[in-house]
Amino acid sequence: MNEAAMNDPDDRAYKNEDITVYWRPGKCIHATTCYRELIDVFNPRKRPWVNMEGAPTEKIIEIVKKCPTDALTFRYNDEEKQKQEEEIEKAERERRKAKIQEQTEQKSEPEQEPANIQVMKQGPLVVSGSFAVFDSNGNQLRNMAMTSFCRCGNSQSMPFCDGTHRKIGFNK
Amino acid sequence: MAKSDKATEFHVLENGPLMVKGNFKLSDSEGKEIKHPGADIFLCRCGATNNSPFCDGSHKKVSFHG
């Protein structure tokens, strides 16, 4: 992920001396991980909502990596360091790929984990794992690896969360 | 983790709750498991339930549309 992927006019970049954090609102599923874990940096009630001075760089990186989608990503400002990071990520990807291949060769059944449904306090239902979504006419919606369903009743993109719960002060 | 034959199903009921069928794990914001009655559950979508996160029929009273 890099600047070239910032192609939506709503996308933003936030910089400190070490890294640049990229924010792509179109990819956000409102899992709320960022501001639950690091409100001093990610505060949706403030503008700008990302404060790069709110925590040490390592902490910001840790939380950005926890974002379940590509809504939050980062890049080191130093090109050498960024290259190293990409190498690490590449090795990690290859290790995962090798593991899957190994399982396939052993003809072991791919482990299908039941879906995880997390009820976020004053927020949506965050769903991950193997699942299928059907609308009220019984039509299956496109496959997703992760999504979030509205719980406050006021989303403009039903049945999914669009962040409206915050505006209306949903408190369940 | 128990193996399931097929993926968990989420059915969006018109002007009503979210019906969840199959194997799944339900937890709160902190990851603590939430006990639920059985295989199929109904989760509130209207925001008005008094039995959160489950549906208690309040969507009818508030004329939930969605």
PDB file of C-alpha atoms in Angstrom:
ATOM      1  CA  MET A   1       0.000   0.000   0.000  1.00  0.00           C
ATOM      2  CA  ASN A   2       1.404   3.410  -0.937  1.00  0.00           C
ATOM      3  CA  GLU A   3       0.571   6.915  -2.059  1.00  0.00           C
ATOM      4  CA  ALA A   4      -0.375   5.648  -5.495  1.00  0.00           C
ATOM      5  CA  ALA A   5      -3.343   3.942  -3.880  1.00  0.00           C
ATOM      6  CA  MET A   6      -4.622   7.290  -2.591  1.00  0.00           C
ATOM      7  CA  ASN A   7      -6.997   7.846  -5.442  1.00  0.00           C
ATOM      8  CA  ASP A   8     -10.155   8.939  -3.675  1.00  0.00           C
ATOM      9  CA  PRO A   9     -10.614  12.667  -3.022  1.00  0.00           C
ATOM     10  CA  ASP A  10     -11.642  11.849   0.583  1.00  0.00           C
ATOM     11  CA  ASP A  11      -8.364  10.038   1.287  1.00  0.00           C
ATOM     12  CA  ARG A  12      -5.979  11.774   3.671  1.00  0.00           C
ATOM     13  CA  ALA A  13      -2.340  11.541   4.762  1.00  0.00           C
ATOM     14  CA  TYR A  14      -1.020  12.410   8.221  1.00  0.00           C
ATOM     15  CA  LYS A  15       2.679  12.752   8.898  1.00  0.00           C
ATOM     16  CA  ASN A  16       5.092  12.830  11.793  1.00  0.00           C
ATOM     17  CA  GLU A  17       8.876  12.795  11.523  1.00  0.00           C
ATOM     18  CA  ASP A  18       9.043   8.982  11.095  1.00  0.00           C
ATOM     19  CA  ILE A  19       5.971   7.835   9.224  1.00  0.00           C
ATOM     20  CA  THR A  20       2.972   8.879   7.145  1.00  0.00           C
ATOM     21  CA  VAL A  21      -0.411   7.362   7.999  1.00  0.00           C
ATOM     22  CA  TYR A  22      -2.895   7.053   5.146  1.00  0.00           C
ATOM     23  CA  TRP A  23      -6.623   7.219   5.805  1.00  0.00           C
ATOM     24  CA  ARG A  24      -9.092   5.873   3.221  1.00  0.00           C
ATOM     25  CA  PRO A  25     -12.614   6.447   4.584  1.00  0.00           C
ATOM     26  CA  GLY A  26     -14.156   4.457   1.734  1.00  0.00           C
ATOM     27  CA  LYS A  27     -12.523   1.309   3.108  1.00  0.00           C
ATOM     28  CA  CYS A  28     -13.531   1.831   6.746  1.00  0.00           C
ATOM     29  CA  ILE A  29     -15.965  -0.719   8.170  1.00  0.00           C
ATOM     30  CA  HIS A  30     -16.158   1.075  11.534  1.00  0.00           C
ATOM     31  CA  ALA A  31     -14.625  -1.756  13.516  1.00  0.00           C
ATOM     32  CA  THR A  32     -13.593   1.041  15.937  1.00  0.00           C
ATOM     33  CA  THR A  33     -10.279  -0.691  16.751  1.00  0.00           C
ATOM     34  CA  CYS A  34      -8.202   2.448  16.185  1.00  0.00           C
ATOM     35  CA  TYR A  35      -9.988   4.830  18.510  1.00  0.00           C
ATOM     36  CA  ARG A  36     -10.821   2.255  21.159  1.00  0.00           C
ATOM     37  CA  GLU A  37      -7.152   1.431  21.473  1.00  0.00           C
ATOM     38  CA  LEU A  38      -5.530   4.800  20.815  1.00  0.00           C
ATOM     39  CA  ILE A  39      -7.913   7.714  21.319  1.00  0.00           C
ATOM     40  CA  ASP A  40      -5.007  10.145  21.761  1.00  0.00           C
ATOM     41  CA  VAL A  41      -4.150   9.652  18.100  1.00  0.00           C
ATOM     42  CA  PHE A  42      -7.400   8.526  16.491  1.00  0.00           C
ATOM     43  CA  ASN A  43     -10.242  10.683  17.760  1.00  0.00           C
ATOM     44  CA  PRO A  44     -13.272  10.834  15.454  1.00  0.00           C
ATOM     45  CA  ARG A  45     -14.708  13.807  17.373  1.00  0.00           C
ATOM     46  CA  LYS A  46     -11.718  16.002  16.546  1.00  0.00           C
ATOM     47  CA  ARG A  47     -10.625  17.656  13.331  1.00  0.00           C
ATOM     48  CA  PRO A  48      -8.256  16.570  11.988  1.00  0.00           C
ATOM     49  CA  TRP A  49      -9.249  13.259  13.530  1.00  0.00           C
ATOM     50  CA  VAL A  50      -5.686  11.878  13.434  1.00  0.00           C
ATOM     51  CA  ASN A  51      -3.144  13.504  15.745  1.00  0.00           C
ATOM     52  CA  MET A  52       0.305  12.198  14.886  1.00  0.00           C
ATOM     53  CA  GLU A  53       1.762  13.793  18.041  1.00  0.00           C
ATOM     54  CA  GLY A  54      -0.568  11.806  20.318  1.00  0.00           C
ATOM     55  CA  ALA A  55       1.649   8.722  20.752  1.00  0.00           C
ATOM     56  CA  PRO A  56       5.088   7.357  19.886  1.00  0.00           C
ATOM     57  CA  THR A  57       5.538   6.144  16.309  1.00  0.00           C
ATOM     58  CA  GLU A  58       5.806   2.462  17.351  1.00  0.00           C
ATOM     59  CA  LYS A  59       2.431   2.652  19.080  1.00  0.00           C
ATOM     60  CA  ILE A  60       0.792   4.293  16.054  1.00  0.00           C
ATOM     61  CA  ILE A  61       2.217   1.562  13.790  1.00  0.00           C
ATOM     62  CA  GLU A  62       0.922  -1.153  16.129  1.00  0.00           C
ATOM     63  CA  ILE A  63      -2.644   0.191  15.950  1.00  0.00           C
ATOM     64  CA  VAL A  64      -2.548   0.923  12.200  1.00  0.00           C
ATOM     65  CA  LYS A  65      -1.558  -2.719  11.656  1.00  0.00           C
ATOM     66  CA  LYS A  66      -4.606  -3.797  13.663  1.00  0.00           C
ATOM     67  CA  CYS A  67      -6.988  -2.047  11.258  1.00  0.00           C
ATOM     68  CA  PRO A  68      -8.963  -4.948   9.746  1.00  0.00           C
ATOM     69  CA  THR A  69      -9.125  -3.280   6.323  1.00  0.00           C
ATOM     70  CA  ASP A  70      -6.843  -1.008   4.306  1.00  0.00           C
ATOM     71  CA  ALA A  71      -8.612   2.049   5.720  1.00  0.00           C
ATOM     72  CA  LEU A  72      -5.501   2.808   7.775  1.00  0.00           C
ATOM     73  CA  THR A  73      -2.033   2.057   6.401  1.00  0.00           C
ATOM     74  CA  PHE A  74       1.366   3.617   6.901  1.00  0.00           C
ATOM     75  CA  ARG A  75       4.698   4.205   5.228  1.00  0.00           C
ATOM     76  CA  TYR A  76       8.061   5.098   6.678  1.00  0.00           C
ATOM     77  CA  ASN A  77       9.206   8.495   5.464  1.00  0.00           C
ATOM     78  CA  ASP A  78      12.723   7.087   5.192  1.00  0.00           C
ATOM     79  CA  GLU A  79      12.901   5.081   1.966  1.00  0.00           C
ATOM     80  CA  GLU A  80      15.496   2.634   3.326  1.00  0.00           C
ATOM     81  CA  LYS A  81      13.367   1.846   6.341  1.00  0.00           C
ATOM     82  CA  GLN A  82      10.264   1.505   4.157  1.00  0.00           C
ATOM     83  CA  LYS A  83      12.118  -0.985   1.935  1.00  0.00           C
ATOM     84  CA  GLN A  84      13.047  -3.037   5.009  1.00  0.00           C
ATOM     85  CA  GLU A  85       9.426  -3.005   6.192  1.00  0.00           C
ATOM     86  CA  GLU A  86       8.243  -4.208   2.787  1.00  0.00           C
ATOM     87  CA  GLU A  87      10.793  -7.041   2.902  1.00  0.00           C
ATOM     88  CA  ILE A  88       9.478  -8.120   6.299  1.00  0.00           C
ATOM     89  CA  GLU A  89       5.888  -8.009   5.073  1.00  0.00           C
ATOM     90  CA  LYS A  90       6.801  -9.946   1.946  1.00  0.00           C
ATOM     91  CA  ALA A  91       8.498 -12.681   3.994  1.00  0.00           C
ATOM     92  CA  GLU A  92       5.444 -12.860   6.242  1.00  0.00           C
ATOM     93  CA  ARG A  93       3.110 -13.223   3.242  1.00  0.00           C
ATOM     94  CA  GLU A  94       5.283 -15.966   1.772  1.00  0.00           C
ATOM     95  CA  ARG A  95       5.347 -17.848   5.047  1.00  0.00           C
ATOM     96  CA  ARG A  96       1.550 -17.788   5.196  1.00  0.00           C
ATOM     97  CA  LYS A  97       1.330 -18.900   1.561  1.00  0.00           C
ATOM     98  CA  ALA A  98       3.725 -21.807   2.196  1.00  0.00           C
ATOM     99  CA  LYS A  99       1.684 -22.901   5.172  1.00  0.00           C
ATOM    100  CA  ILE A 100      -1.526 -22.998   3.131  1.00  0.00           C
ATOM    101  CA  GLN A 101       0.247 -24.948   0.386  1.00  0.00           C
ATOM    102  CA  GLU A 102       1.566 -27.426   2.939  1.00  0.00           C
ATOM    103  CA  GLN A 103      -1.958 -27.981   4.262  1.00  0.00           C
ATOM    104  CA  THR A 104      -3.264 -28.494   0.731  1.00  0.00           C
ATOM    105  CA  GLU A 105      -0.565 -31.058  -0.040  1.00  0.00           C
ATOM    106  CA  GLN A 106      -1.399 -32.960   3.101  1.00  0.00           C
ATOM    107  CA  LYS A 107      -4.968 -32.940   1.831  1.00  0.00           C
ATOM    108  CA  SER A 108      -6.081 -31.701   5.188  1.00  0.00           C
ATOM    109  CA  GLU A 109      -9.464 -30.027   5.159  1.00  0.00           C
ATOM    110  CA  PRO A 110      -9.162 -26.280   5.160  1.00  0.00           C
ATOM    111  CA  GLU A 111     -10.184 -25.205   8.613  1.00  0.00           C
ATOM    112  CA  GLN A 112     -13.475 -23.377   8.338  1.00  0.00           C
ATOM    113  CA  GLU A 113     -13.838 -21.314  11.428  1.00  0.00           C
ATOM    114  CA  PRO A 114     -17.258 -20.225  12.583  1.00  0.00           C
ATOM    115  CA  ALA A 115     -17.955 -16.533  12.209  1.00  0.00           C
ATOM    116  CA  ASN A 116     -16.974 -14.190  14.979  1.00  0.00           C
ATOM    117  CA  ILE A 117     -19.603 -11.630  15.892  1.00  0.00           C
ATOM    118  CA  GLN A 118     -18.457  -8.809  18.082  1.00  0.00           C
ATOM    119  CA  VAL A 119     -21.024  -6.444  19.575  1.00  0.00           C
ATOM    120  CA  MET A 120     -19.214  -3.117  19.764  1.00  0.00           C
ATOM    121  CA  LYS A 121     -20.209  -0.903  22.687  1.00  0.00           C
ATOM    122  CA  GLN A 122     -22.212   2.057  21.329  1.00  0.00           C
ATOM    123  CA  GLY A 123     -21.337   0.805  17.859  1.00  0.00           C
ATOM    124  CA  PRO A 124     -21.991  -1.835  15.217  1.00  0.00           C
ATOM    125  CA  LEU A 125     -21.777  -5.617  15.006  1.00  0.00           C
ATOM    126  CA  VAL A 126     -18.362  -6.479  13.601  1.00  0.00           C
ATOM    127  CA  VAL A 127     -18.309  -9.814  11.777  1.00  0.00           C
ATOM    128  CA  SER A 128     -15.328 -11.834  10.552  1.00  0.00           C
ATOM    129  CA  GLY A 129     -14.644 -15.434   9.528  1.00  0.00           C
ATOM    130  CA  SER A 130     -16.661 -17.581   7.108  1.00  0.00           C
ATOM    131  CA  PHE A 131     -20.097 -16.115   6.582  1.00  0.00           C
ATOM    132  CA  ALA A 132     -22.736 -15.255   4.010  1.00  0.00           C
ATOM    133  CA  VAL A 133     -25.177 -12.320   4.046  1.00  0.00           C
ATOM    134  CA  PHE A 134     -28.703 -12.425   2.603  1.00  0.00           C
ATOM    135  CA  ASP A 135     -31.018  -9.447   2.068  1.00  0.00           C
ATOM    136  CA  SER A 136     -34.709  -9.474   2.969  1.00  0.00           C
ATOM    137  CA  ASN A 137     -35.558 -11.028  -0.413  1.00  0.00           C
ATOM    138  CA  GLY A 138     -33.219 -13.937   0.233  1.00  0.00           C
ATOM    139  CA  ASN A 139     -30.608 -12.759  -2.274  1.00  0.00           C
ATOM    140  CA  GLN A 140     -27.055 -13.397  -1.210  1.00  0.00           C
ATOM    141  CA  LEU A 141     -24.950 -10.264  -1.084  1.00  0.00           C
ATOM    142  CA  ARG A 142     -21.358 -10.220  -2.312  1.00  0.00           C
ATOM    143  CA  ASN A 143     -18.858 -12.198  -0.270  1.00  0.00           C
ATOM    144  CA  MET A 144     -16.947 -10.286   2.333  1.00  0.00           C
ATOM    145  CA  ALA A 145     -14.099 -11.313   4.624  1.00  0.00           C
ATOM    146  CA  MET A 146     -15.227  -8.837   7.224  1.00  0.00           C
ATOM    147  CA  THR A 147     -18.082  -6.416   7.651  1.00  0.00           C
ATOM    148  CA  SER A 148     -20.050  -4.431  10.190  1.00  0.00           C
ATOM    149  CA  PHE A 149     -23.824  -4.300  10.607  1.00  0.00           C
ATOM    150  CA  CYS A 150     -25.727  -1.268  11.886  1.00  0.00           C
ATOM    151  CA  ARG A 151     -27.164  -1.645  15.399  1.00  0.00           C
ATOM    152  CA  CYS A 152     -28.362   1.916  15.975  1.00  0.00           C
ATOM    153  CA  GLY A 153     -31.079   1.873  13.327  1.00  0.00           C
ATOM    154  CA  ASN A 154     -29.925   5.053  11.597  1.00  0.00           C
ATOM    155  CA  SER A 155     -27.358   3.992   8.983  1.00  0.00           C
ATOM    156  CA  GLN A 156     -27.822   5.424   5.508  1.00  0.00           C
ATOM    157  CA  SER A 157     -26.280   2.295   4.000  1.00  0.00           C
ATOM    158  CA  MET A 158     -28.379  -0.442   5.599  1.00  0.00           C
ATOM    159  CA  PRO A 159     -27.813  -3.118   6.665  1.00  0.00           C
ATOM    160  CA  PHE A 160     -24.219  -1.970   7.100  1.00  0.00           C
ATOM    161  CA  CYS A 161     -22.709   0.524   9.522  1.00  0.00           C
ATOM    162  CA  ASP A 162     -21.811   3.970   8.160  1.00  0.00           C
ATOM    163  CA  GLY A 163     -20.666   5.541  11.424  1.00  0.00           C
ATOM    164  CA  THR A 164     -23.991   7.345  12.115  1.00  0.00           C
ATOM    165  CA  HIS A 165     -24.184   5.799  15.638  1.00  0.00           C
ATOM    166  CA  ARG A 166     -21.683   8.405  16.807  1.00  0.00           C
ATOM    167  CA  LYS A 167     -23.692  11.343  15.470  1.00  0.00           C
ATOM    168  CA  ILE A 168     -26.907  10.220  17.152  1.00  0.00           C
ATOM    169  CA  GLY A 169     -25.238   9.260  20.444  1.00  0.00           C
ATOM    170  CA  PHE A 170     -26.265   5.591  20.296  1.00  0.00           C
ATOM    171  CA  ASN A 171     -25.615   4.239  23.780  1.00  0.00           C
ATOM    172  CA  LYS A 172     -26.318   0.483  23.762  1.00  0.00           C
TER     173      LYS A 172
ATOM    174  CA  MET B   1     -12.471 -24.226  17.450  1.00  0.00           C
ATOM    175  CA  ALA B   2     -15.347 -26.380  16.231  1.00  0.00           C
ATOM    176  CA  LYS B   3     -15.521 -27.102  12.551  1.00  0.00           C
ATOM    177  CA  SER B   4     -18.645 -26.079  10.705  1.00  0.00           C
ATOM    178  CA  ASP B   5     -20.083 -27.665   7.592  1.00  0.00           C
ATOM    179  CA  LYS B   6     -20.896 -24.342   6.067  1.00  0.00           C
ATOM    180  CA  ALA B   7     -20.504 -20.659   6.558  1.00  0.00           C
ATOM    181  CA  THR B   8     -22.565 -18.807   9.134  1.00  0.00           C
ATOM    182  CA  GLU B   9     -25.625 -17.149   7.569  1.00  0.00           C
ATOM    183  CA  PHE B  10     -26.793 -13.605   8.255  1.00  0.00           C
ATOM    184  CA  HIS B  11     -30.335 -12.859   7.118  1.00  0.00           C
ATOM    185  CA  VAL B  12     -31.405  -9.224   7.102  1.00  0.00           C
ATOM    186  CA  LEU B  13     -35.120  -9.197   7.920  1.00  0.00           C
ATOM    187  CA  GLU B  14     -37.060  -6.303   6.418  1.00  0.00           C
ATOM    188  CA  ASN B  15     -37.865  -3.630   9.025  1.00  0.00           C
ATOM    189  CA  GLY B  16     -36.733  -6.152  11.637  1.00  0.00           C
ATOM    190  CA  PRO B  17     -33.725  -7.831  13.218  1.00  0.00           C
ATOM    191  CA  LEU B  18     -30.712  -9.672  11.860  1.00  0.00           C
ATOM    192  CA  MET B  19     -31.211 -13.440  11.962  1.00  0.00           C
ATOM    193  CA  VAL B  20     -27.998 -15.414  12.483  1.00  0.00           C
ATOM    194  CA  LYS B  21     -27.908 -19.129  11.639  1.00  0.00           C
ATOM    195  CA  GLY B  22     -25.198 -21.743  12.025  1.00  0.00           C
ATOM    196  CA  ASN B  23     -22.052 -21.845  14.106  1.00  0.00           C
ATOM    197  CA  PHE B  24     -20.733 -18.579  15.410  1.00  0.00           C
ATOM    198  CA  LYS B  25     -19.104 -16.931  18.366  1.00  0.00           C
ATOM    199  CA  LEU B  26     -20.727 -13.888  19.935  1.00  0.00           C
ATOM    200  CA  SER B  27     -18.657 -11.532  22.049  1.00  0.00           C
ATOM    201  CA  ASP B  28     -18.629  -7.982  23.402  1.00  0.00           C
ATOM    202  CA  SER B  29     -16.225  -5.100  22.660  1.00  0.00           C
ATOM    203  CA  GLU B  30     -13.660  -6.564  25.046  1.00  0.00           C
ATOM    204  CA  GLY B  31     -13.866 -10.023  23.465  1.00  0.00           C
ATOM    205  CA  LYS B  32     -15.822 -11.534  26.365  1.00  0.00           C
ATOM    206  CA  GLU B  33     -18.238 -14.201  25.183  1.00  0.00           C
ATOM    207  CA  ILE B  34     -21.944 -13.335  25.236  1.00  0.00           C
ATOM    208  CA  LYS B  35     -24.205 -16.254  26.092  1.00  0.00           C
ATOM    209  CA  HIS B  36     -26.965 -16.773  23.567  1.00  0.00           C
ATOM    210  CA  PRO B  37     -30.038 -18.973  23.566  1.00  0.00           C
ATOM    211  CA  GLY B  38     -29.248 -21.341  20.712  1.00  0.00           C
ATOM    212  CA  ALA B  39     -28.322 -21.997  17.122  1.00  0.00           C
ATOM    213  CA  ASP B  40     -30.463 -19.263  15.577  1.00  0.00           C
ATOM    214  CA  ILE B  41     -30.474 -15.827  17.141  1.00  0.00           C
ATOM    215  CA  PHE B  42     -32.045 -12.470  16.317  1.00  0.00           C
ATOM    216  CA  LEU B  43     -29.908  -9.386  16.791  1.00  0.00           C
ATOM    217  CA  CYS B  44     -31.389  -5.904  17.085  1.00  0.00           C
ATOM    218  CA  ARG B  45     -30.977  -3.586  14.068  1.00  0.00           C
ATOM    219  CA  CYS B  46     -33.362  -0.780  15.085  1.00  0.00           C
ATOM    220  CA  GLY B  47     -31.481   0.446  18.154  1.00  0.00           C
ATOM    221  CA  ALA B  48     -34.572   0.403  20.381  1.00  0.00           C
ATOM    222  CA  THR B  49     -34.343  -3.018  22.049  1.00  0.00           C
ATOM    223  CA  ASN B  50     -34.308  -3.264  25.826  1.00  0.00           C
ATOM    224  CA  ASN B  51     -32.505  -6.600  25.607  1.00  0.00           C
ATOM    225  CA  SER B  52     -29.388  -5.491  23.702  1.00  0.00           C
ATOM    226  CA  PRO B  53     -27.846  -6.973  21.548  1.00  0.00           C
ATOM    227  CA  PHE B  54     -30.887  -9.191  21.002  1.00  0.00           C
ATOM    228  CA  CYS B  55     -34.190  -8.260  19.379  1.00  0.00           C
ATOM    229  CA  ASP B  56     -37.146  -7.795  21.749  1.00  0.00           C
ATOM    230  CA  GLY B  57     -39.703  -6.765  19.150  1.00  0.00           C
ATOM    231  CA  SER B  58     -39.289  -3.022  19.783  1.00  0.00           C
ATOM    232  CA  HIS B  59     -38.760  -2.398  16.045  1.00  0.00           C
ATOM    233  CA  LYS B  60     -42.542  -2.623  15.615  1.00  0.00           C
ATOM    234  CA  LYS B  61     -43.215  -0.008  18.305  1.00  0.00           C
ATOM    235  CA  VAL B  62     -40.724   2.422  16.829  1.00  0.00           C
ATOM    236  CA  SER B  63     -41.827   1.635  13.253  1.00  0.00           C
ATOM    237  CA  PHE B  64     -38.253   0.810  12.253  1.00  0.00           C
ATOM    238  CA  HIS B  65     -37.708   1.139   8.544  1.00  0.00           C
ATOM    239  CA  GLY B  66     -34.581  -0.432   7.126  1.00  0.00           C
TER     240      GLY B  66
END
